[in-house]
mmCIF file of C-alpha atoms in Angstrom:
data_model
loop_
_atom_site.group_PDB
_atom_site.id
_atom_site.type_symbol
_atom_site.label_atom_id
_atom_site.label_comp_id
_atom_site.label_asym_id
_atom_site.label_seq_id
_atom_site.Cartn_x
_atom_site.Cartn_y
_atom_site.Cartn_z
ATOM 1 C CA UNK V 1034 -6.758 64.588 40.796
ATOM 2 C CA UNK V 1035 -8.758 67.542 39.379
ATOM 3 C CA UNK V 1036 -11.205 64.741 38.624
ATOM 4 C CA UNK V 1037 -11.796 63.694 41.359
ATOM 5 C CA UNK V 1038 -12.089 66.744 43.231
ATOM 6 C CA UNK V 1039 -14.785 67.702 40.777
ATOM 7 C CA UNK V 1040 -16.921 64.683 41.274
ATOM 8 C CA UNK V 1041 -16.728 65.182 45.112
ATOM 9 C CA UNK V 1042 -17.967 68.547 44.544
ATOM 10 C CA UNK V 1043 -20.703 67.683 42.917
ATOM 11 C CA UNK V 1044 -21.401 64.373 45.182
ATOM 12 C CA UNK V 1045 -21.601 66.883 48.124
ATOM 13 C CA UNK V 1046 -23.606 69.374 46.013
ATOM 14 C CA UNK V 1047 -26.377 66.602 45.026
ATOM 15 C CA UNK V 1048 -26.799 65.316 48.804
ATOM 16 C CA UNK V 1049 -26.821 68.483 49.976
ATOM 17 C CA UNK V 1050 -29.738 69.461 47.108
ATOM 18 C CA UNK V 1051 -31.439 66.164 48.629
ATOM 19 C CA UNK V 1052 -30.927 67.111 52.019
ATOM 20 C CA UNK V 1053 -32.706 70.426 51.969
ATOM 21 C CA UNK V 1054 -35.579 68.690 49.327
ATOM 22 C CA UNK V 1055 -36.177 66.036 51.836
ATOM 23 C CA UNK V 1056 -35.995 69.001 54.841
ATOM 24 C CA UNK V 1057 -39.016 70.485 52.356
ATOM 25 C CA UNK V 1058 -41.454 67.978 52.231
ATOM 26 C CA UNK V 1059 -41.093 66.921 55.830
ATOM 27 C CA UNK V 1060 -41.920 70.530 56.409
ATOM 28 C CA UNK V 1061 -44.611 70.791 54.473
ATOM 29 C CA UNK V 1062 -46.634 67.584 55.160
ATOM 30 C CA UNK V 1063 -46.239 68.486 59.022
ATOM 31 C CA UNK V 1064 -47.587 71.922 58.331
ATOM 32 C CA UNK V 1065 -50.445 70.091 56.113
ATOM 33 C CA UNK V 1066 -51.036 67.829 58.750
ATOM 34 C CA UNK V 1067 -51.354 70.035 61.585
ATOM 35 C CA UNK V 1068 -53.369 72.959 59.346
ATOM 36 C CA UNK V 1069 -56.042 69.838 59.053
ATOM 37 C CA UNK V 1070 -58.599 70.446 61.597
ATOM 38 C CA UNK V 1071 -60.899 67.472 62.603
ATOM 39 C CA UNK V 1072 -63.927 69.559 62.785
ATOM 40 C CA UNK V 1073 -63.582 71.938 59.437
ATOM 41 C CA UNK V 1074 -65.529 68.714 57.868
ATOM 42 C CA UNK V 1075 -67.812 68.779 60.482
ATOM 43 C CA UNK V 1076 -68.945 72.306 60.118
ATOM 44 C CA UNK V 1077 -68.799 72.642 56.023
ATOM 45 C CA UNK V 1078 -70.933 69.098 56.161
ATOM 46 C CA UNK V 1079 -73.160 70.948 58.883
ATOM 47 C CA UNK V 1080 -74.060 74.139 56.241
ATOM 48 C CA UNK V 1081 -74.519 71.769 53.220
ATOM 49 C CA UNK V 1082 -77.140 69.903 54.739
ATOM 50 C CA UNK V 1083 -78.897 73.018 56.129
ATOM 51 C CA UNK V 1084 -79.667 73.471 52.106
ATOM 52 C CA UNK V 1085 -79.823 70.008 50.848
ATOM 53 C CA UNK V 1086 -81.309 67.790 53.243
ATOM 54 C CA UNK V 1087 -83.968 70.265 55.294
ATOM 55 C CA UNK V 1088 -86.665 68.389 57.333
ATOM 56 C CA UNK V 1089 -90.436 69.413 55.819
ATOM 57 C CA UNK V 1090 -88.612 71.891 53.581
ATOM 58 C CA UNK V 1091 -91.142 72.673 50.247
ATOM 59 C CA UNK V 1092 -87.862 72.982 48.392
ATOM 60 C CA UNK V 1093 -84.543 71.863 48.828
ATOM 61 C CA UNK V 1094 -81.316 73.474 47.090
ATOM 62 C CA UNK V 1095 -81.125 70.329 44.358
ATOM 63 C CA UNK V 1096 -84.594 70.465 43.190
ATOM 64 C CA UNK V 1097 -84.365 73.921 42.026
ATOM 65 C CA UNK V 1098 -84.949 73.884 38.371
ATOM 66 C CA UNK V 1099 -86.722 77.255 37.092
ATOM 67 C CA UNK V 1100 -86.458 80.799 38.577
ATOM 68 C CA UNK V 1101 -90.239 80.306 40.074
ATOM 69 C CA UNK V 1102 -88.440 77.295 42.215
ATOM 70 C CA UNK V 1103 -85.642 79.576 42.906
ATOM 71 C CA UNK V 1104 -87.644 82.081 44.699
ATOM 72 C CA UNK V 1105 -89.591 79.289 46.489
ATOM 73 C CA UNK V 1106 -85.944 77.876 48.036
ATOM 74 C CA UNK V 1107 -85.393 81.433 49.188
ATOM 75 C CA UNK V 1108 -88.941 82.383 50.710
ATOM 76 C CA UNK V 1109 -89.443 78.647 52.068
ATOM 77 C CA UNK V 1110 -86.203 77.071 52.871
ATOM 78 C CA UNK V 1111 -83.276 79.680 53.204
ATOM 79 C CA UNK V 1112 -84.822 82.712 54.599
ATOM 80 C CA UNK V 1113 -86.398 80.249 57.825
ATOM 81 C CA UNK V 1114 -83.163 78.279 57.884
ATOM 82 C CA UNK V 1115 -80.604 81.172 57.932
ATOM 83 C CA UNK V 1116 -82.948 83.510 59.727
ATOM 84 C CA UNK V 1117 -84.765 82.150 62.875
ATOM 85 C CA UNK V 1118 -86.706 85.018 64.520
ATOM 86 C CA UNK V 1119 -86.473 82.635 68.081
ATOM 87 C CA UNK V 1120 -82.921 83.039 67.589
ATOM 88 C CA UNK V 1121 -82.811 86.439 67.158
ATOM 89 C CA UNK V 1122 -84.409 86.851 69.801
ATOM 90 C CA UNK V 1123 -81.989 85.075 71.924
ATOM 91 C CA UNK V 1124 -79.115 86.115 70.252
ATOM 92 C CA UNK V 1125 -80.051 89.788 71.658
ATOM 93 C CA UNK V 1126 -80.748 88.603 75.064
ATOM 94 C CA UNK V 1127 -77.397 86.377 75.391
ATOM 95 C CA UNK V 1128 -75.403 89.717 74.003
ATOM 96 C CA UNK V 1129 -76.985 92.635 75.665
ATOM 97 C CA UNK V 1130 -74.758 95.474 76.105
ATOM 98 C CA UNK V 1131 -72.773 94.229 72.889
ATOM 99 C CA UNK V 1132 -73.363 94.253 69.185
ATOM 100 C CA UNK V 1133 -75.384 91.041 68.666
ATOM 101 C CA UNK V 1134 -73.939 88.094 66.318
ATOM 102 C CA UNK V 1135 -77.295 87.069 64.336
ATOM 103 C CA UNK V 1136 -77.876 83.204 65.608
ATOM 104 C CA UNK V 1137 -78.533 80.862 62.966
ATOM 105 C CA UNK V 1138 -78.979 77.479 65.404
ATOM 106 C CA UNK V 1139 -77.511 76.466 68.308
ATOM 107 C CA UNK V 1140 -73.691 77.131 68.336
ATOM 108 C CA UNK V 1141 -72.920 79.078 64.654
ATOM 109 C CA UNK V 1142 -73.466 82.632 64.164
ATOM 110 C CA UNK V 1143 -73.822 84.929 60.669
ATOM 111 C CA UNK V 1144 -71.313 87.760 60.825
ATOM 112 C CA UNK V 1145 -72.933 90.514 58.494
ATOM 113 C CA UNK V 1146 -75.682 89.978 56.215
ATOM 114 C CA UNK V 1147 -76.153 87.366 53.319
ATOM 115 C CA UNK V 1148 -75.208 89.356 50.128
ATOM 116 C CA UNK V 1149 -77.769 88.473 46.817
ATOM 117 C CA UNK V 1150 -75.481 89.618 43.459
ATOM 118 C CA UNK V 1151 -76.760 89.139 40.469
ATOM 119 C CA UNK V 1152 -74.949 89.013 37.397
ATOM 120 C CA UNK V 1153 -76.689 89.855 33.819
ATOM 121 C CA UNK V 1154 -76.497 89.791 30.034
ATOM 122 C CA UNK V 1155 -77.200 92.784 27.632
ATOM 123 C CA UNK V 1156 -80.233 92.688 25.263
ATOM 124 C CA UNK V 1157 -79.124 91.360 21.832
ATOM 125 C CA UNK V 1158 -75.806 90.342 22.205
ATOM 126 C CA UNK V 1159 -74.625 86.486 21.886
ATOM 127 C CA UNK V 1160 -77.858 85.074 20.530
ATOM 128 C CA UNK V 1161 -79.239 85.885 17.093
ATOM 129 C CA UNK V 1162 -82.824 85.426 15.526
ATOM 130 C CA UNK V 1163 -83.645 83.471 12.925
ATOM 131 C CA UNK V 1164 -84.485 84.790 9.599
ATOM 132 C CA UNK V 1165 -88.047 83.848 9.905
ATOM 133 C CA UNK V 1166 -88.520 86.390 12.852
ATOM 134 C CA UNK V 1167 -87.032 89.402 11.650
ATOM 135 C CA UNK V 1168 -90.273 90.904 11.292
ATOM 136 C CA UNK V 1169 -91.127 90.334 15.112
ATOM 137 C CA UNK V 1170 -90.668 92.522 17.697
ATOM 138 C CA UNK V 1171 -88.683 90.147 19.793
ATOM 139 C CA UNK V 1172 -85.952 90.660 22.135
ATOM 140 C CA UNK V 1173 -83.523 87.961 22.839
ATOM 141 C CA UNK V 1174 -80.271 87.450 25.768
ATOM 142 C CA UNK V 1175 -77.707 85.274 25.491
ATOM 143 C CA UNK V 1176 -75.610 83.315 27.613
ATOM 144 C CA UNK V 1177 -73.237 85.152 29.916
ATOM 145 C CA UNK V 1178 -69.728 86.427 28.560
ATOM 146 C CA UNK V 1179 -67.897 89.062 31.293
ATOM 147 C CA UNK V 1180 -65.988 91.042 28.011
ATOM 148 C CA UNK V 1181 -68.306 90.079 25.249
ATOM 149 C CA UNK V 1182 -72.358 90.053 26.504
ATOM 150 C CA UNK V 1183 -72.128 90.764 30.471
ATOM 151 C CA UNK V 1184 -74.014 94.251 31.233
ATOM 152 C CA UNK V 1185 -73.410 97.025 34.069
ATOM 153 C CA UNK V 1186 -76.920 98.722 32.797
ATOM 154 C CA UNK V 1187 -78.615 100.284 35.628
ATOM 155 C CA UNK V 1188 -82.809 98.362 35.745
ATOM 156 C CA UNK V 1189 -85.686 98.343 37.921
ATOM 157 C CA UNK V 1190 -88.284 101.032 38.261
ATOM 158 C CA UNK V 1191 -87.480 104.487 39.085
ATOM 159 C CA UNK V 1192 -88.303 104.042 42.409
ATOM 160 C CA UNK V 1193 -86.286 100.413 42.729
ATOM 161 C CA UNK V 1194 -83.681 101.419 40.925
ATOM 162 C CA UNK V 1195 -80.677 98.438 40.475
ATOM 163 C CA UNK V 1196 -76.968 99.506 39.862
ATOM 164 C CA UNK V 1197 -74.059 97.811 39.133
ATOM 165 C CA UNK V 1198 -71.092 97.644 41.785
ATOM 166 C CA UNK V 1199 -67.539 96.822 40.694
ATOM 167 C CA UNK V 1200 -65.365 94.059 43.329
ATOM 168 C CA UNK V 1201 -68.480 93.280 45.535
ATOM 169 C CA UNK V 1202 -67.590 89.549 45.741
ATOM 170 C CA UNK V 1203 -65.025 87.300 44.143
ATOM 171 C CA UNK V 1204 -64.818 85.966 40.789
ATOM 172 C CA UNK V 1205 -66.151 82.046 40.226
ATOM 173 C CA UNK V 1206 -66.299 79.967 37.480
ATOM 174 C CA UNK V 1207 -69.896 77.921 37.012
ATOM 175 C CA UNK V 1208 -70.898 75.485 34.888
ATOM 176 C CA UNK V 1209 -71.878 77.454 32.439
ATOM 177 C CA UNK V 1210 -69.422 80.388 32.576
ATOM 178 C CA UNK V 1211 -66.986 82.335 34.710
ATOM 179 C CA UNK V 1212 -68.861 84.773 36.481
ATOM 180 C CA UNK V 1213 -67.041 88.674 37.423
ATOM 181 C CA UNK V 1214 -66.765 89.689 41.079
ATOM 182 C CA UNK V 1215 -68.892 92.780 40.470
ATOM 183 C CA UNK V 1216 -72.696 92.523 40.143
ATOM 184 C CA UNK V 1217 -76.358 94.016 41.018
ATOM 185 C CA UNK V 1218 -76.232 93.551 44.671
ATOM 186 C CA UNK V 1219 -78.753 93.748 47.396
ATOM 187 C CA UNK V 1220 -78.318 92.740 51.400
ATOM 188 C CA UNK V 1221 -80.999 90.864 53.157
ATOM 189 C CA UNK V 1222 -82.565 92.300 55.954
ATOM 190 C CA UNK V 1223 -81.982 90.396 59.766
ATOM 191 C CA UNK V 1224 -85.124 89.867 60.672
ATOM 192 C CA UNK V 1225 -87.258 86.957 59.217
ATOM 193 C CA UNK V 1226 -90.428 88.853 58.152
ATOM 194 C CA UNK V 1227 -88.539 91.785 57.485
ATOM 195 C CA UNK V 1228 -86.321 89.684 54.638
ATOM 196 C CA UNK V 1229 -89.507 88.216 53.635
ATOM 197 C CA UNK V 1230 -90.957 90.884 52.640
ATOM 198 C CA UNK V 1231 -87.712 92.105 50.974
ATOM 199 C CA UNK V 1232 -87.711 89.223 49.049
ATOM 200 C CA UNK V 1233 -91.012 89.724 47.647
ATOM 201 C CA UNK V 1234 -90.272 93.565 46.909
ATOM 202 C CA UNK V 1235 -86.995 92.391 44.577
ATOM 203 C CA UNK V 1236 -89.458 89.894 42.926
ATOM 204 C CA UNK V 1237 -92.320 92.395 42.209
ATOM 205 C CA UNK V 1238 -90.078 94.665 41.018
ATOM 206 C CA UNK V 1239 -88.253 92.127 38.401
ATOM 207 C CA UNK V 1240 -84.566 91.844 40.116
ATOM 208 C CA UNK V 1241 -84.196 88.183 38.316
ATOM 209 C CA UNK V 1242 -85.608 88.725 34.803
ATOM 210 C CA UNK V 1243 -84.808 87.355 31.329
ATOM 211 C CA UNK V 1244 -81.455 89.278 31.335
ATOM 212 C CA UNK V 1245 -80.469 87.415 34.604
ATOM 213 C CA UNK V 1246 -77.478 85.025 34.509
ATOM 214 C CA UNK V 1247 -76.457 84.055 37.497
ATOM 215 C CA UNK V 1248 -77.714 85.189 41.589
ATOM 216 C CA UNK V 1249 -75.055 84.891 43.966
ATOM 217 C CA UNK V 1250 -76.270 84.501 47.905
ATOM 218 C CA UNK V 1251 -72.863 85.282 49.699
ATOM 219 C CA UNK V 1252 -72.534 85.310 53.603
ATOM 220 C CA UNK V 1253 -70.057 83.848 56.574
ATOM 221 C CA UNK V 1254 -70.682 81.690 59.398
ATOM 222 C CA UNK V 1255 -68.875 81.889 62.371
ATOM 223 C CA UNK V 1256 -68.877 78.429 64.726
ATOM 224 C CA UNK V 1257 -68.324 79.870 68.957
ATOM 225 C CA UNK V 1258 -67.115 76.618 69.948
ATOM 226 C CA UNK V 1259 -64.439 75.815 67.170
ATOM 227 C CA UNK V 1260 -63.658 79.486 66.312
ATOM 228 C CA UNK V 1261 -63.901 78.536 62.618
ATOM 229 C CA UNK V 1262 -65.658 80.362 60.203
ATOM 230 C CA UNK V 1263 -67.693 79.087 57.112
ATOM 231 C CA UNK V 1264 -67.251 81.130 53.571
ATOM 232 C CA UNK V 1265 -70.571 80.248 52.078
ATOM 233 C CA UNK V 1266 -71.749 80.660 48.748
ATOM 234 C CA UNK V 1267 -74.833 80.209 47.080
ATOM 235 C CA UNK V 1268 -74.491 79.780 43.241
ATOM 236 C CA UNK V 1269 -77.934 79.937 40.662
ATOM 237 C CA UNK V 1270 -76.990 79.945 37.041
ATOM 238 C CA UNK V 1271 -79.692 80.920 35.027
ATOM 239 C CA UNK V 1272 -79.203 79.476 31.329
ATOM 240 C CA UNK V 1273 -80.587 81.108 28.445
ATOM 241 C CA UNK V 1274 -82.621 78.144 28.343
ATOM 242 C CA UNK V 1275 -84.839 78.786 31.295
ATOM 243 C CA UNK V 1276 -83.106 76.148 33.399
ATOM 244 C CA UNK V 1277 -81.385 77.025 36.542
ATOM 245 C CA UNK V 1278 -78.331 75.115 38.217
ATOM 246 C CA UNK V 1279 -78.165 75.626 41.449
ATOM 247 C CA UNK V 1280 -74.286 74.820 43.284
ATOM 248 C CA UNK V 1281 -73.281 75.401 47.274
ATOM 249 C CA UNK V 1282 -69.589 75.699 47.942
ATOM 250 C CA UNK V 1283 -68.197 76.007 51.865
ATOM 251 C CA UNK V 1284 -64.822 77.217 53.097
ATOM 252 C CA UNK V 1285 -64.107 76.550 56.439
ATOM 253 C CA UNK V 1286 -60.851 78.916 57.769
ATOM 254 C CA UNK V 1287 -59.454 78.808 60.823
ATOM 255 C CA UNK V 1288 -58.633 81.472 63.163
ATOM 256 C CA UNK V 1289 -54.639 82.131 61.553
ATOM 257 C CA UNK V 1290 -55.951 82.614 58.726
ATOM 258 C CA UNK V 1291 -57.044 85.816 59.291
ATOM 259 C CA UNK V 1292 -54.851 87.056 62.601
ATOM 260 C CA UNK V 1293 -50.862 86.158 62.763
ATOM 261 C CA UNK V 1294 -51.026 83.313 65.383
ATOM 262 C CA UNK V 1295 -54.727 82.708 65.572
ATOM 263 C CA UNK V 1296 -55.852 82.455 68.802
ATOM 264 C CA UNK V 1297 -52.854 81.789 70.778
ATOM 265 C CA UNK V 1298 -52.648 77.811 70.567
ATOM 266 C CA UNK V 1299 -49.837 76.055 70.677
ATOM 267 C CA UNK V 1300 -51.144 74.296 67.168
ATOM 268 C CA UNK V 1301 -51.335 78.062 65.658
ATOM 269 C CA UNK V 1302 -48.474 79.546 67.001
ATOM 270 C CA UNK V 1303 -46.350 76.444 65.471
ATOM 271 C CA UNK V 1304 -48.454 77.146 62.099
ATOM 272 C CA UNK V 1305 -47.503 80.864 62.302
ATOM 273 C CA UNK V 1306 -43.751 79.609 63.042
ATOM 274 C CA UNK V 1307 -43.852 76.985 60.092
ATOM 275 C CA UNK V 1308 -45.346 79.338 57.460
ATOM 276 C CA UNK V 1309 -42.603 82.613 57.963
ATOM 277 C CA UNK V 1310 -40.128 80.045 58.647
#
């Protein structure tokens, strides 16, 4: 009889284990299927063709090769995509009396500026001359190592001075290595001819040089109708090569992501339920 109890117990233990498994994934594929929104495809396929498929562009974001072809996508293609004086213009008159939301096209809006961080190698370290040049005065950088080769050096002229700030952005791993969250940053400006001109200053005064690894381009989008935002980020890895890989990578979030209960739908309020349930 003892038996027998004992194999009841553990018959009502193992449905009861199934039960609540079963309880789990019906849970969780409901709160997948409802935390799928039909347009988060829509906007992340909107922002990847603003960089890979622009209309008259000089340079799109795949045929960027060299650093000379990297500053050509920026001056020619990103700076007149991302930053539409028209829309500025616009964006101020549509918002007056309120802090204006920079207009990018019709219906998506940047929220801050686009953040350049670059990341960088010290002189020396990783790569080794041959025998045969020893004699040379020759300088070499090798490929990018955050606790072996990575550098926090301050560079630049004395009046463009560049220093290194720690947690600026988040960590990433590249192709060709995983890059810190720190870096040499620098914010564009708003206004198109005023980030032009930017641009060119950081180029005359050597901000990507033979030290430079990798040049982040960081910013958000935020979409009015959907109230979804875009995490965008720009990715150049600079080998020690010469050769530069350039990568785009979009986030789209949703309102509960970043307040309890989003909005106030009844889709986010049963997403807020499911997820502290």
């Amino acid at each position: 009889a003892h038996i027998e109890q004992q194999k009841k117990k553990l018959y009502i233990m193992g449905c009861a284990r199934m039960i609540l498994f079963f309880v789990f994934v019906a849970l969780f594929s409901t709160t997948a299927l409802i935390s799928a929104s039909p347009t988060a495809a829509e906007l992340a396929d909107h922002m990847t063709k603003k960089f890979h498929k622009i209309d008259q562009a000089p340079m799109t974001l795949e045929s960027v090769q060299s650093v000379e072809d990297l500053w050509l996508f920026l001056e020619t293609s990103f700076v007149p995509q991302m930053l539409n004086d028209e829309l500025l213009d616009q964006s101020t008159e549509e918002m007056s009396g309120r802090n204006a939301l920079r207009r990018i096209d019709d219906v998506n809006r940047l929220l801050g500026l686009v953040q350049l961080r670059q990341l960088r190698v010290q002189p020396n370290k990783g790569c080794a001359l041959s025998g045969l040049f020893t004699s040379y005065d020759v300088t070499c950088y090798g490929p990018y190592n955050s606790g072996l080769t990575a550098s926090s050096e301050s560079f630049g002229s004395e009046s463009d001075s560049f220093t290194y700030t720690a947690d600026v952005g988040a960590g990433f791993q590249g192709k060709l290595a995983a890059y810190d969250s720190g870096g040499f940053v620098a914010a564009l400006p708003y206004n198109n001819s005023e980030a032009l001109a930017f641009l060119g200053n950081l180029r005359a005064n050597g901000f990507i040089d033979r030290a430079s690894r990798a040049l982040f381009l960081e910013f958000n989008v935020w979409n009015s109708n959907t109230n979804e935002y875009a995490v965008n980020r720009l990715l150049f890895e600079i080998a020690p090569t010469g050769v530069v890989l350039p990568h785009f990578r979009v986030l789209i979030l949703d309102t509960y992501f970043l307040v309890p209960g989003g909005a106030g739908s009844f889709r986010e309020i049963v997403l807020f339920a499911m997820e502290i349930g």
